[in-house]
């Protein structure tokens, strides 16, 4: 925004406020990159190229809002003025043990495709040698 406009006759205070306004726009994607690992995701399908950034914006906005409304999390005993940042919330959530949460149904969604007829386990990917060798055609 600052580089794309003609700002020859503008006050320094206005430029400062424009610069400060860029952080709320950049915060959700930056928070989502680290929170859900979007810095390592490479997608090439047309639909995924739209869905992944949308997911990152939603996840980043939720993470940023949650970090803002919770009390500030100190990063250690030396932190005299803790800040409410998404990174500190992420580190706090990384230490949490989510396996102790009560789950009423371990299967979240019923898979509608029938798979009972398919081989399971090692039989699903074991390669079998052909019983008879292929005929030699002489070509």
XYZ file of N, CA and C in Angstrom:
417
model
N 0.829 -1.192 0.000
C 0.000 0.000 0.000
C 0.868 1.247 0.000
N 1.904 1.260 0.815
C 2.765 2.436 0.882
C 3.560 2.582 -0.413
N 4.056 1.483 -0.952
C 4.877 1.557 -2.157
C 4.053 1.793 -3.415
N 2.803 1.425 -3.405
C 1.975 1.533 -4.598
C 1.235 2.843 -4.731
N 1.434 3.790 -3.842
C 0.730 5.069 -3.914
C 1.722 6.214 -4.021
N 1.225 7.358 -4.459
C 2.045 8.561 -4.573
C 1.980 9.312 -3.250
N 3.031 9.225 -2.474
C 3.041 9.819 -1.139
C 4.051 10.959 -1.036
N 4.081 11.816 -2.036
C 5.066 12.899 -1.995
C 4.664 14.012 -1.035
N 3.384 14.289 -0.904
C 2.926 15.384 -0.035
C 2.099 14.823 1.112
N 2.718 14.007 1.924
C 2.003 13.379 3.029
C 2.823 13.560 4.303
N 2.139 13.639 5.411
C 2.821 13.813 6.692
C 3.468 12.496 7.121
N 4.508 12.613 7.895
C 5.194 11.423 8.403
C 4.296 10.635 9.342
N 3.427 11.319 10.065
C 2.506 10.641 10.978
C 1.532 9.743 10.213
N 1.076 10.193 9.057
C 0.164 9.393 8.239
C 0.864 8.142 7.719
N 2.101 8.287 7.286
C 2.863 7.122 6.822
C 3.046 6.124 7.955
N 3.293 6.619 9.146
C 3.452 5.749 10.306
C 2.165 4.973 10.578
N 1.014 5.649 10.503
C -0.262 4.963 10.747
C -0.567 3.938 9.652
N -0.211 4.250 8.425
C -0.398 3.274 7.343
C 0.480 2.052 7.596
N 1.705 2.287 8.016
C 2.623 1.184 8.294
C 2.121 0.333 9.450
N 1.574 0.966 10.474
C 1.057 0.223 11.626
C -0.178 -0.591 11.260
N -0.950 -0.159 10.288
C -2.163 -0.873 9.889
C -1.870 -2.147 9.115
N -0.658 -2.341 8.668
C -0.378 -3.548 7.897
C -0.289 -4.778 8.781
N 0.037 -4.632 10.050
C 0.200 -5.796 10.915
C -1.087 -6.564 11.148
N -2.248 -5.919 11.374
C -3.462 -6.720 11.528
C -3.790 -7.548 10.290
N -3.375 -7.091 9.118
C -3.640 -7.843 7.898
C -2.694 -9.032 7.777
N -1.458 -8.876 8.193
C -0.470 -9.938 8.046
C -0.511 -10.967 9.171
N -1.087 -10.635 10.304
C -1.018 -11.516 11.467
C -1.704 -12.868 11.270
N -2.958 -12.952 10.779
C -3.580 -14.289 10.658
C -2.816 -15.263 9.769
N -2.353 -14.880 8.575
C -1.593 -15.871 7.802
C -0.286 -16.289 8.467
N 0.396 -15.351 9.116
C 1.642 -15.707 9.790
C 1.393 -16.644 10.961
N 0.311 -16.405 11.694
C -0.021 -17.283 12.817
C -0.415 -18.667 12.321
N -1.159 -18.723 11.229
C -1.612 -20.015 10.709
C -0.467 -20.817 10.113
N 0.512 -20.143 9.539
C 1.644 -20.865 8.964
C 2.306 -21.749 10.003
N 2.518 -21.234 11.187
C 3.187 -21.998 12.227
C 2.225 -22.922 12.967
N 0.977 -22.509 13.109
C 0.034 -23.287 13.912
C -0.362 -24.590 13.230
N -0.720 -24.518 11.965
C -1.178 -25.738 11.296
C -0.187 -26.224 10.241
N 1.030 -25.693 10.265
C 2.078 -26.204 9.387
C 1.940 -25.821 7.935
N 1.372 -24.681 7.647
C 1.188 -24.297 6.253
C 2.486 -23.881 5.575
N 3.541 -23.683 6.321
C 4.807 -23.327 5.694
C 5.434 -24.518 4.986
N 4.903 -25.725 5.222
C 5.434 -26.921 4.570
C 4.470 -27.522 3.567
N 3.353 -26.900 3.322
C 2.343 -27.483 2.447
C 2.529 -26.993 1.016
N 2.559 -27.921 0.108
C 2.642 -27.594 -1.305
C 1.461 -28.268 -1.983
N 0.569 -27.485 -2.540
C -0.607 -28.029 -3.203
C -0.604 -27.550 -4.646
N -1.129 -28.381 -5.517
C -1.119 -28.054 -6.932
C -2.494 -28.191 -7.563
N -3.426 -28.877 -6.913
C -4.772 -28.993 -7.462
C -5.455 -27.629 -7.395
N -6.286 -27.344 -8.386
C -6.922 -26.023 -8.466
C -7.746 -25.712 -7.228
N -8.530 -26.677 -6.779
C -9.388 -26.433 -5.618
C -8.568 -26.271 -4.340
N -7.509 -27.053 -4.207
C -6.669 -26.951 -3.010
C -5.917 -25.634 -2.952
N -5.586 -25.082 -4.100
C -4.893 -23.787 -4.121
C -5.769 -22.683 -3.555
N -7.086 -22.858 -3.601
C -7.986 -21.875 -2.998
C -8.335 -22.242 -1.563
N -8.512 -23.523 -1.299
C -8.954 -23.938 0.037
C -7.880 -23.774 1.103
N -6.641 -24.037 0.777
C -5.583 -23.964 1.781
C -5.364 -22.540 2.291
N -5.288 -21.527 1.432
C -5.196 -20.163 1.978
C -6.440 -19.742 2.756
N -7.613 -20.196 2.322
C -8.830 -19.876 3.075
C -8.776 -20.502 4.459
N -8.336 -21.751 4.518
C -8.195 -22.421 5.807
C -7.182 -21.703 6.684
N -6.093 -21.238 6.079
C -5.080 -20.545 6.876
C -5.608 -19.231 7.421
N -6.405 -18.509 6.645
C -6.964 -17.252 7.144
C -7.933 -17.491 8.292
N -8.771 -18.514 8.172
C -9.725 -18.812 9.247
C -8.983 -19.278 10.498
N -8.043 -20.208 10.330
C -7.299 -20.716 11.489
C -6.463 -19.622 12.134
N -5.846 -18.786 11.331
C -5.047 -17.693 11.883
C -5.888 -16.667 12.613
N -7.077 -16.371 12.075
C -7.961 -15.415 12.746
C -8.457 -15.975 14.076
N -8.803 -17.258 14.099
C -9.261 -17.880 15.347
C -8.130 -17.898 16.370
N -6.942 -18.263 15.939
C -5.793 -18.317 16.847
C -5.438 -16.932 17.380
N -5.443 -15.931 16.515
C -5.116 -14.574 16.945
C -6.165 -14.045 17.913
N -7.443 -14.299 17.625
C -8.508 -13.832 18.516
C -8.426 -14.542 19.865
N -8.216 -15.853 19.842
C -8.129 -16.608 21.093
C -6.958 -16.129 21.936
N -5.832 -15.867 21.304
C -4.671 -15.367 22.045
C -4.929 -13.980 22.609
N -5.726 -13.177 21.909
C -5.990 -11.810 22.367
C -6.940 -11.775 23.552
N -7.912 -12.694 23.611
C -8.897 -12.642 24.698
C -8.446 -13.413 25.932
N -7.492 -14.322 25.789
C -6.973 -15.040 26.952
C -5.987 -14.155 27.710
N -5.761 -14.446 28.982
C -4.738 -13.671 29.691
C -3.363 -13.899 29.064
N -2.485 -12.904 29.129
C -1.148 -13.056 28.530
C -0.395 -14.236 29.133
N 0.310 -14.958 28.279
C 1.034 -16.159 28.692
C 2.517 -15.814 28.787
N 3.111 -15.900 29.985
C 4.548 -15.621 30.081
C 5.356 -16.752 29.451
N 6.453 -16.391 28.820
C 7.285 -17.409 28.186
C 8.266 -18.038 29.164
N 8.386 -17.500 30.361
C 9.262 -18.046 31.388
C 9.246 -17.156 32.615
N 10.040 -17.530 33.608
C 10.054 -16.759 34.850
C 10.629 -15.358 34.641
N 11.401 -15.164 33.590
C 12.033 -13.881 33.316
C 11.090 -12.886 32.637
N 9.946 -13.362 32.179
C 9.031 -12.513 31.417
C 8.207 -11.659 32.378
N 8.595 -10.403 32.552
C 7.899 -9.514 33.492
C 6.672 -8.874 32.871
N 6.662 -8.702 31.570
C 5.504 -8.120 30.885
C 5.083 -9.077 29.773
N 4.335 -10.127 30.117
C 3.935 -11.093 29.088
C 2.979 -10.460 28.080
N 3.037 -10.966 26.870
C 2.178 -10.483 25.794
C 1.253 -11.599 25.340
N 0.081 -11.200 24.885
C -0.896 -12.167 24.372
C -0.660 -12.340 22.878
N 0.204 -13.276 22.520
C 0.537 -13.491 21.115
C 0.133 -14.897 20.689
N -0.147 -15.099 19.395
C -0.487 -16.445 18.916
C 0.650 -17.443 19.089
N 1.884 -16.987 19.001
C 3.018 -17.901 19.161
C 3.107 -18.473 20.560
N 2.847 -17.646 21.552
C 2.873 -18.141 22.935
C 1.713 -19.096 23.184
N 0.564 -18.802 22.592
C -0.573 -19.725 22.713
C -0.251 -21.045 22.025
N 0.412 -20.990 20.883
C 0.792 -22.213 20.175
C 1.735 -23.058 21.017
N 2.714 -22.431 21.664
C 3.643 -23.184 22.516
C 2.934 -23.777 23.724
N 1.939 -23.062 24.256
C 1.161 -23.596 25.373
C 0.333 -24.796 24.923
N -0.285 -24.693 23.750
C -1.082 -25.809 23.233
C -0.205 -27.001 22.857
N 1.029 -26.767 22.464
C 1.935 -27.868 22.118
C 2.284 -28.706 23.336
N 2.261 -28.096 24.513
C 2.557 -28.846 25.743
C 1.335 -29.578 26.285
N 0.144 -29.264 25.781
C -1.088 -29.870 26.295
C -1.214 -31.312 25.809
N -1.825 -32.150 26.634
C -2.062 -33.550 26.291
C -3.530 -33.697 25.907
N -3.790 -33.734 24.607
C -5.167 -33.799 24.124
C -5.733 -35.214 24.164
N -4.905 -36.208 24.453
C -5.406 -37.583 24.510
C -6.263 -37.828 25.743
N -6.198 -36.945 26.725
C -7.003 -37.125 27.934
C -8.400 -36.528 27.801
N -8.684 -35.858 26.691
C -10.022 -35.296 26.497
C -11.025 -36.422 26.288
N -12.220 -36.309 26.867
C -13.214 -37.365 26.670
C -13.763 -37.333 25.244
N -13.710 -38.482 24.599
C -14.240 -38.613 23.249
C -15.393 -39.600 23.313
N -16.574 -39.171 22.923
C -17.734 -40.061 23.000
C -17.739 -41.070 21.863
N -17.319 -40.661 20.679
C -17.306 -41.562 19.538
C -15.946 -41.439 18.847
N -15.134 -42.490 18.867
C -13.808 -42.369 18.258
C -13.859 -42.185 16.743
N -14.938 -42.669 16.095
C -15.072 -42.473 14.657
C -15.874 -41.193 14.440
N -15.202 -40.169 13.939
C -15.853 -38.874 13.794
C -16.888 -38.860 12.682
N -16.618 -39.574 11.614
C -17.506 -39.527 10.474
C -17.608 -40.921 9.878
N -18.793 -41.341 9.513
C -19.011 -42.659 8.924
C -18.600 -42.631 7.463
N -17.750 -43.557 7.088
C -17.325 -43.647 5.700
C -18.386 -44.410 4.921
N -18.903 -43.806 3.873
C -20.011 -44.395 3.136
C -19.575 -45.425 2.101
N -18.316 -45.459 1.729
C -17.896 -46.413 0.712
C -17.645 -47.775 1.348
N -18.193 -48.845 0.760
C -17.982 -50.183 1.330
C -16.563 -50.670 1.034
N -15.902 -51.175 2.071
C -14.539 -51.684 1.898
C -14.375 -53.094 2.455
N -15.478 -53.742 2.814
C -15.376 -55.072 3.419
C -14.802 -56.094 2.445
N -15.006 -55.917 1.148
C -14.538 -56.887 0.163
C -13.051 -56.721 -0.171
N -12.419 -55.654 0.275
C -11.017 -55.406 -0.053
C -10.094 -56.116 0.929
N -8.933 -56.570 0.467
C -7.985 -57.194 1.391
C -7.422 -56.160 2.361
N -7.118 -56.616 3.562
C -6.624 -55.723 4.611
C -5.199 -56.104 4.989
N -4.474 -55.150 5.556
C -3.145 -55.409 6.090
C -2.124 -55.710 5.015
N -1.275 -56.690 5.296
C -0.189 -57.038 4.378
C -0.730 -57.632 3.086
N -1.884 -58.281 3.160
C -2.468 -58.875 1.960
C -2.890 -57.815 0.948
N -3.109 -56.596 1.402
C -3.555 -55.539 0.500
C -2.440 -55.077 -0.425
N -1.193 -55.183 0.003
C -0.110 -54.685 -0.844
C 0.977 -55.716 -1.108
N 0.735 -56.976 -0.769
C 1.730 -58.021 -1.035
C 1.734 -58.351 -2.524
N 2.915 -58.436 -3.082
C 3.039 -58.792 -4.493
C 3.175 -60.305 -4.607
N 2.411 -60.877 -5.468
C 2.444 -62.322 -5.682
C 3.189 -62.626 -6.969
N 4.006 -63.676 -6.915
C 4.696 -64.100 -8.121
C 3.685 -64.795 -9.026
N 3.791 -64.577 -10.316
C 2.852 -65.267 -11.212
C 3.094 -66.775 -11.173
N 2.009 -67.555 -11.242
C 2.132 -69.010 -11.153
C 2.813 -69.580 -12.389
N 2.570 -69.022 -13.551
C 3.245 -69.474 -14.769
C 3.986 -68.286 -15.368
N 5.170 -68.521 -15.889
C 5.897 -67.397 -16.491
C 5.198 -66.928 -17.762
N 5.347 -65.676 -18.104
C 4.706 -65.189 -19.327
C 5.331 -65.857 -20.549
N 4.542 -66.086 -21.574
C 5.080 -66.767 -22.763
C 6.107 -65.886 -23.478
N 7.125 -66.555 -24.033
C 8.150 -65.843 -24.789
C 7.667 -65.755 -26.227
N 7.574 -64.573 -26.723
C 7.016 -64.388 -28.068
C 8.086 -64.440 -29.146
N 9.348 -64.222 -28.796
C 10.414 -64.296 -29.781
C 10.658 -62.990 -30.506
N 9.982 -61.953 -30.155
C 10.202 -60.659 -30.826
C 11.360 -59.949 -30.256
